């Protein structure tokens, strides 16, 4: 298993600003994923982050809006840029360790006013 | 493209009653299927997974799910609900486009389970 922590756990931000969310894992993992869970909705994959390469973004998500860093095998950041109220969501990181098993962090609850 | 449909956004049962949460999937290839649980203000925890072995899968906390290919279903059940089971449950199917064992997960919209005393 993997233990994942995220910072901050929640934040309230003003429109037009940016927030960087950190994801820390207690073991080295190859693949990390960033998801968004909008209010009352399911999880949607934003991007996959592999160490040493650029993140792969899903349709509807772009690097300018959600830049991701993956400097090593235990850490990643997701930045939500130029925020609007529509960005109010829970952002979760997850890691894949063994075959077909992902572990999720506790999430970052973001409110944009 | 793969997709998951969870029937019922909210299910309410009495303590001790059967829990049945429904999940249907769409996939052009043999799927890998998962159930996750999310307790309030927490991340997702894997309950169980189907990876083309036994069709009846047992998970944690007394939950189990049966893969039925003919019905394209993967319903989650628990014989006797406990108050601590109150949470949101997500069914997911694995998208293997990333060419390996760590495929992307495609989630259903979730079912919130309430347990009445």
XYZ file of C-alpha atoms in Angstrom:
230
model
C 0.000 0.000 0.000
C 0.925 3.658 -0.208
C 0.246 6.530 2.148
C -0.470 9.780 0.379
C -0.696 13.236 1.854
C -1.896 16.418 0.210
C -1.398 20.044 1.106
C -3.357 22.134 1.644
C -6.370 20.116 2.768
C -8.648 23.008 1.876
C -8.382 26.596 0.735
C -10.545 29.528 -0.190
C -9.083 31.589 -3.010
C -10.034 34.682 -4.925
C -10.884 34.719 -8.581
C -7.855 35.251 -10.803
C -5.290 33.843 -8.403
C -3.449 30.514 -8.542
C -3.085 27.694 -6.056
C -0.461 24.966 -5.981
C -1.455 21.644 -4.468
C 1.216 19.276 -3.230
C 1.053 15.492 -3.221
C 3.564 13.447 -1.224
C 3.830 9.653 -1.246
C 5.638 7.543 1.313
C 7.198 5.295 -1.338
C 8.566 5.625 -4.851
C 5.928 5.266 -7.554
C 6.111 5.497 -11.290
C 2.746 6.966 -12.143
C 0.770 9.624 -10.355
C -2.646 10.848 -11.365
C -4.516 14.055 -10.671
C -8.314 14.008 -10.520
C -10.980 16.641 -10.094
C -14.252 16.014 -8.275
C -16.691 18.829 -8.878
C -19.552 19.321 -6.391
C -22.008 16.452 -6.648
C -20.056 14.885 -9.486
C -17.753 11.968 -9.992
C -14.016 12.016 -10.403
C -12.526 13.147 -13.683
C -8.914 12.562 -14.591
C -7.000 15.766 -15.251
C -3.611 14.332 -16.134
C -1.111 11.569 -15.587
C 2.270 12.589 -14.238
C 5.327 10.439 -14.833
C 8.647 11.314 -13.310
C 11.078 12.716 -15.843
C 8.551 13.477 -18.549
C 5.809 15.961 -19.234
C 2.381 15.237 -17.876
C -0.234 13.780 -20.193
C -3.470 15.758 -20.091
C -6.964 14.467 -20.719
C -9.350 16.069 -23.140
C -10.641 19.337 -21.775
C -7.621 20.029 -19.575
C -4.605 22.076 -20.673
C -1.170 22.650 -19.272
C -1.564 26.425 -19.075
C -4.514 26.035 -16.735
C -3.260 23.027 -14.753
C 0.548 22.911 -14.843
C 1.968 19.844 -13.153
C 5.419 19.121 -11.819
C 6.882 15.720 -10.994
C 10.420 16.328 -9.770
C 10.948 12.878 -8.235
C 9.268 9.538 -7.587
C 7.544 10.589 -4.363
C 6.247 14.090 -5.075
C 4.077 16.027 -7.479
C 2.329 19.367 -7.623
C -0.749 20.549 -9.456
C -1.341 24.264 -9.951
C -4.795 25.622 -10.653
C -4.130 28.870 -12.515
C -6.205 32.005 -12.990
C -9.002 30.499 -10.952
C -12.704 31.071 -11.463
C -15.636 29.861 -9.353
C -16.022 26.949 -11.790
C -12.714 25.602 -10.482
C -14.255 25.008 -7.052
C -13.767 21.288 -6.602
C -11.960 18.628 -4.676
C -8.623 17.822 -6.264
C -7.205 14.375 -5.569
C -3.925 12.794 -6.422
C -3.529 9.065 -6.723
C -0.665 6.680 -7.333
C -0.466 3.317 -9.020
C 1.690 0.767 -7.259
C 0.772 -2.832 -7.919
C -1.165 -4.004 -10.922
C -4.459 -2.213 -11.390
C -4.546 -0.662 -7.980
C -4.581 3.039 -7.286
C -4.291 4.688 -3.892
C -5.825 8.086 -3.352
C -4.840 11.017 -1.244
C -7.350 12.735 1.050
C -7.993 15.496 -1.438
C -7.770 19.278 -1.462
C -11.068 21.083 -1.179
C -10.864 24.320 -3.158
C -13.416 27.110 -3.062
C -13.013 30.046 -5.423
C -14.868 33.239 -4.588
C -14.949 4.157 -25.048
C -15.493 2.781 -21.609
C -18.149 4.128 -19.269
C -19.810 3.350 -15.969
C -23.392 3.948 -14.876
C -24.418 3.826 -11.260
C -28.151 3.545 -10.749
C -29.375 5.653 -7.880
C -27.453 8.624 -6.600
C -28.738 7.980 -3.092
C -29.647 4.706 -1.395
C -31.024 4.454 2.112
C -31.196 1.214 4.105
C -31.878 0.263 7.689
C -29.126 -1.066 9.888
C -28.928 -4.832 9.411
C -30.600 -4.751 5.991
C -29.103 -5.848 2.698
C -27.043 -3.280 0.829
C -27.243 -3.351 -2.974
C -25.511 -0.702 -5.026
C -25.852 -1.040 -8.764
C -23.179 -0.550 -11.390
C -23.325 -1.211 -15.121
C -20.383 -0.766 -17.428
C -19.718 -0.368 -21.093
C -16.485 -1.668 -22.525
C -15.298 -2.970 -25.868
C -12.668 -5.135 -24.218
C -12.752 -7.324 -21.109
C -12.928 -4.786 -18.321
C -11.235 -4.410 -15.020
C -13.773 -3.160 -12.497
C -13.454 -1.548 -9.103
C -15.506 -0.311 -6.209
C -14.178 2.543 -4.092
C -15.620 4.076 -0.948
C -15.240 7.686 0.118
C -15.976 8.622 3.698
C -16.706 12.288 4.457
C -13.667 14.509 4.005
C -11.455 11.581 3.096
C -9.905 10.188 -0.053
C -11.059 7.098 -1.882
C -10.378 3.644 -0.494
C -10.454 0.526 -2.626
C -13.166 -1.917 -1.557
C -12.586 -4.598 -4.158
C -11.549 -5.191 -7.741
C -12.346 -7.588 -10.561
C -9.452 -8.512 -12.812
C -10.850 -11.409 -14.868
C -10.331 -14.092 -12.269
C -13.245 -15.229 -10.097
C -16.524 -13.536 -10.992
C -17.523 -13.189 -7.339
C -15.122 -10.840 -5.674
C -14.876 -10.365 -1.949
C -13.619 -7.118 -0.539
C -13.061 -5.397 2.730
C -15.680 -4.645 5.384
C -17.902 -7.540 4.295
C -18.622 -6.216 0.812
C -18.640 -8.328 -2.300
C -19.479 -7.851 -5.968
C -20.345 -10.181 -8.791
C -19.199 -9.655 -12.347
C -21.955 -10.619 -14.805
C -20.794 -10.289 -18.372
C -24.221 -11.046 -19.854
C -25.709 -8.161 -17.902
C -22.616 -5.924 -18.079
C -23.039 -5.430 -14.364
C -20.854 -5.323 -11.284
C -23.247 -4.706 -8.412
C -21.932 -4.251 -4.868
C -23.630 -6.049 -1.990
C -23.324 -6.485 1.737
C -25.680 -8.810 3.635
C -26.102 -6.611 6.690
C -25.585 -2.866 6.743
C -23.761 -1.167 9.573
C -23.938 2.468 10.539
C -20.258 2.805 9.666
C -21.037 1.888 6.037
C -22.590 5.307 5.459
C -20.414 6.841 2.755
C -20.273 7.475 -0.969
C -19.462 4.541 -3.215
C -17.919 4.775 -6.647
C -17.786 2.123 -9.321
C -14.915 2.438 -11.801
C -13.619 0.729 -14.901
C -10.028 0.675 -15.970
C -8.957 2.330 -19.171
C -5.877 0.496 -20.354
C -4.858 3.136 -22.921
C -1.690 3.746 -21.004
C -0.508 0.386 -22.120
C 0.183 -1.250 -18.865
C -0.840 -2.073 -15.406
C -1.565 1.418 -14.178
C -4.440 2.332 -16.432
C -6.598 5.336 -15.901
C -9.813 4.837 -13.928
C -13.166 5.962 -15.321
C -15.615 6.565 -12.505
C -19.360 6.454 -12.190
C -21.186 9.375 -10.607
C -21.277 7.714 -7.208
C -24.001 6.465 -4.874
C -24.395 7.940 -1.442
C -25.393 5.267 1.067
C -27.309 6.248 4.187
C -27.885 3.779 7.005
C -30.819 4.348 9.340
C -30.713 3.054 12.919
